[in-house]
PDB file of C-alpha atoms in Angstrom:
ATOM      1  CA  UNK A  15     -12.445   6.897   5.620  1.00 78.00           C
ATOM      2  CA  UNK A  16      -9.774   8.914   4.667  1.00 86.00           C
ATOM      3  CA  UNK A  17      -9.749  12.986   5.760  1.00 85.00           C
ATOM      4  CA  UNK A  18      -7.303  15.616   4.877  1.00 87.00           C
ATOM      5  CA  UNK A  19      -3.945  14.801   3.963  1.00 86.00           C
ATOM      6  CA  UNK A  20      -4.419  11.321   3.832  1.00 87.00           C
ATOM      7  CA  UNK A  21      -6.461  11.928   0.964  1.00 90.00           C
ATOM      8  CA  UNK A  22      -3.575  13.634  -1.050  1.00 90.00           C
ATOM      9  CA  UNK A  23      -1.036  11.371   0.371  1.00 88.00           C
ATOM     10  CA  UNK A  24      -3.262   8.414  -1.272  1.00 89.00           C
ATOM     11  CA  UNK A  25      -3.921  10.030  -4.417  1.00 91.00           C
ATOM     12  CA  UNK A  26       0.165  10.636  -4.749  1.00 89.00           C
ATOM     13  CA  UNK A  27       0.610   6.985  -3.920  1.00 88.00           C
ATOM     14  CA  UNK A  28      -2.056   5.241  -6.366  1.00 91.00           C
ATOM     15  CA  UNK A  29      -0.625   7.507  -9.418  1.00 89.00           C
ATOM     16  CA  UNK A  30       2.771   6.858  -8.268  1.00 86.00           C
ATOM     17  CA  UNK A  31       3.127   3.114  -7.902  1.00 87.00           C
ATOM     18  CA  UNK A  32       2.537   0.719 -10.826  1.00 88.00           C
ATOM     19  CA  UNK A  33      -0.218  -1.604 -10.072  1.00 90.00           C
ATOM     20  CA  UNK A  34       0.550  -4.287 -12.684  1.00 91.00           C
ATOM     21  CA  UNK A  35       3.976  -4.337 -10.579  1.00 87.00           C
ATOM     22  CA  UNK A  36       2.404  -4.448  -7.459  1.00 87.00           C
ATOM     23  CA  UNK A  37      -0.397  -7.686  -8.282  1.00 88.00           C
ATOM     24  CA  UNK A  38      -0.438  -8.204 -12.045  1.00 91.00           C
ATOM     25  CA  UNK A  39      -3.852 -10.201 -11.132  1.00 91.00           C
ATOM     26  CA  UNK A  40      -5.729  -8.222  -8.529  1.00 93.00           C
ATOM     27  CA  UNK A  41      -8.233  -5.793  -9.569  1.00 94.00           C
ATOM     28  CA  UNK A  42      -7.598  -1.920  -9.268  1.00 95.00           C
ATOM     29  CA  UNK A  43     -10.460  -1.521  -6.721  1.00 95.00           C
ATOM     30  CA  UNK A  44      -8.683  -4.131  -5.012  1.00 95.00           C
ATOM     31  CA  UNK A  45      -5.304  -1.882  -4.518  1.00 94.00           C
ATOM     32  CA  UNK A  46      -6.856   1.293  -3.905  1.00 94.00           C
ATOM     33  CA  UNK A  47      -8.553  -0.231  -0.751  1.00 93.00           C
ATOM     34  CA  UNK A  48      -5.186  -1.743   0.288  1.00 92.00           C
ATOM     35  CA  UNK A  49      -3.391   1.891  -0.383  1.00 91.00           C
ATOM     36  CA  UNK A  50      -6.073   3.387   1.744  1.00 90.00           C
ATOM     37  CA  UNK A  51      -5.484   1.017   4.469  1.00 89.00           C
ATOM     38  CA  UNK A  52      -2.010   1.951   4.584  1.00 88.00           C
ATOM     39  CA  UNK A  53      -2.326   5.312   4.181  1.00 87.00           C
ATOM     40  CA  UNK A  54      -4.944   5.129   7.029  1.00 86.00           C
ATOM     41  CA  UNK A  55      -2.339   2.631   9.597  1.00 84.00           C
ATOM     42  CA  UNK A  56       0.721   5.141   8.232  1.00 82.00           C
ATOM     43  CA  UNK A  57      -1.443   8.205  10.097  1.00 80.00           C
ATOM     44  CA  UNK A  58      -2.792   6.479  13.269  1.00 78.00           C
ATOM     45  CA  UNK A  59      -1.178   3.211  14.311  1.00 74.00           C
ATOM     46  CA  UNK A  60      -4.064   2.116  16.206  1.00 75.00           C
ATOM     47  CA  UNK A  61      -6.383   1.349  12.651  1.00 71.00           C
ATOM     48  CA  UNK A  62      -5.421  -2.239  11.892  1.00 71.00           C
ATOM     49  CA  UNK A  63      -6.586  -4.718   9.513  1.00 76.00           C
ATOM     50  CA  UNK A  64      -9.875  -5.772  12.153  1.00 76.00           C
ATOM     51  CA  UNK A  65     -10.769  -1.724  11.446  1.00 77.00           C
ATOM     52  CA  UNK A  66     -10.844  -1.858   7.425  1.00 83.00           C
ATOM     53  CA  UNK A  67     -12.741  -5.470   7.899  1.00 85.00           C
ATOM     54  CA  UNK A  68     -16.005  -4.280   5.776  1.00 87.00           C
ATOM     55  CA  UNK A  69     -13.825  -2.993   2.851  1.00 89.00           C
ATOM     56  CA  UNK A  70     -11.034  -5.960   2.444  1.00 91.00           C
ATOM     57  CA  UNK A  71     -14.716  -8.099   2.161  1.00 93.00           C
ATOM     58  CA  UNK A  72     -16.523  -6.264  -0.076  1.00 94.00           C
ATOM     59  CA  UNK A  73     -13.522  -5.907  -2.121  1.00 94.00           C
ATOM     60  CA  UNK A  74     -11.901  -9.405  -1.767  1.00 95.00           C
ATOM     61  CA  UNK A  75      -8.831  -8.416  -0.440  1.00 94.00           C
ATOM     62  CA  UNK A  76      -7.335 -11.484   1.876  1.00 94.00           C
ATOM     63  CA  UNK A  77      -4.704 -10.956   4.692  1.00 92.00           C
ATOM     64  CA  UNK A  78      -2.225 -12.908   1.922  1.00 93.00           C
ATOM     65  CA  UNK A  79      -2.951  -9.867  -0.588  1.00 93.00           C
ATOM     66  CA  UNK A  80      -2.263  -7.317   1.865  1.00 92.00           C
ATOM     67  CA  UNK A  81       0.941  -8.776   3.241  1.00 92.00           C
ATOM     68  CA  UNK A  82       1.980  -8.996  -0.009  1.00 91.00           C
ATOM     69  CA  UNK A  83       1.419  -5.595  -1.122  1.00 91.00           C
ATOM     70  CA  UNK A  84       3.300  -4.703   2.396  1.00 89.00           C
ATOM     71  CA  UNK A  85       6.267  -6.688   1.259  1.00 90.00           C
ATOM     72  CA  UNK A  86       5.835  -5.103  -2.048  1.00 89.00           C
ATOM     73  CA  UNK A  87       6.391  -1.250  -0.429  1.00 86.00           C
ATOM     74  CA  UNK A  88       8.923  -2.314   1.764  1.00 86.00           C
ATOM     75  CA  UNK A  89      10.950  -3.424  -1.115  1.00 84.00           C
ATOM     76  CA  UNK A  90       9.896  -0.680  -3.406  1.00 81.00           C
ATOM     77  CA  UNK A  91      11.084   1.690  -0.392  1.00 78.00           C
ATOM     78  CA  UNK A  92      14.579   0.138  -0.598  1.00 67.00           C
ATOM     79  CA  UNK A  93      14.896  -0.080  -3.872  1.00 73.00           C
ATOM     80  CA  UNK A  94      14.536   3.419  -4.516  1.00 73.00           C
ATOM     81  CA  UNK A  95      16.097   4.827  -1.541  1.00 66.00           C
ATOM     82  CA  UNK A  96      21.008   4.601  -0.871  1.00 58.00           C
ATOM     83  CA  UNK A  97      19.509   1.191   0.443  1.00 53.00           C
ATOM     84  CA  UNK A  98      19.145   0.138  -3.131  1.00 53.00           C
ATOM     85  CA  UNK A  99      21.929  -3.160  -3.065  1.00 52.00           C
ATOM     86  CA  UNK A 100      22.679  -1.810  -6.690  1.00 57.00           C
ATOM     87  CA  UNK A 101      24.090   1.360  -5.871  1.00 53.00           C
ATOM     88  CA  UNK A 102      27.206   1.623  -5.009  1.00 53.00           C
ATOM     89  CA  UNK A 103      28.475   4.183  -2.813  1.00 51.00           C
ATOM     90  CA  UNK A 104      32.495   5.879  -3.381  1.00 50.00           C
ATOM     91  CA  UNK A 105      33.279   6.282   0.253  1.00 47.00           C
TER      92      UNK A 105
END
């Protein structure tokens, strides 16, 4: 369950990121719960996958889908941050 600020910071990220990009095939519901889950880890390092159990089952989301969408923000992060390999920087 998500309280606070980890409510908005969800919100920002499920209108922000393009879920077609993300997992053309998995279901909405299905990215929502993984946002959540991040959103949840990203505010208190000691929820891990054994605490969102219940959801990721009712939901169908396997430990392949959420590593993937893991991967997915890590290279979303880089690709929009100087990291990006297509920028090039005038030093």
């Amino acid at each position: 369950k998500l309280i606070g600020s980890q409510k908005d910071r969800a919100r920002y990220l499920i209108k922000k990121l393009n879920f077609n990009e993300i997992c053309p095939r998995c279901k909405s519901e299905q990215l929502i719960v993984m946002i959540c889950y991040f959103v949840k880890c990203e505010y208190d390092k000691r929820y891990g996958r054994d605490y969102c159990r219940k959801a990721f089952k009712e939901y169908k989301v396997s430990d392949y889908l959420i590593d993937r969408f893991m991967l997915f923000l890590a290279r979303y992060g880089i690709n929009n941050t100087i990291l990006d390999k297509n920028i090039v920087l005038n030093l």
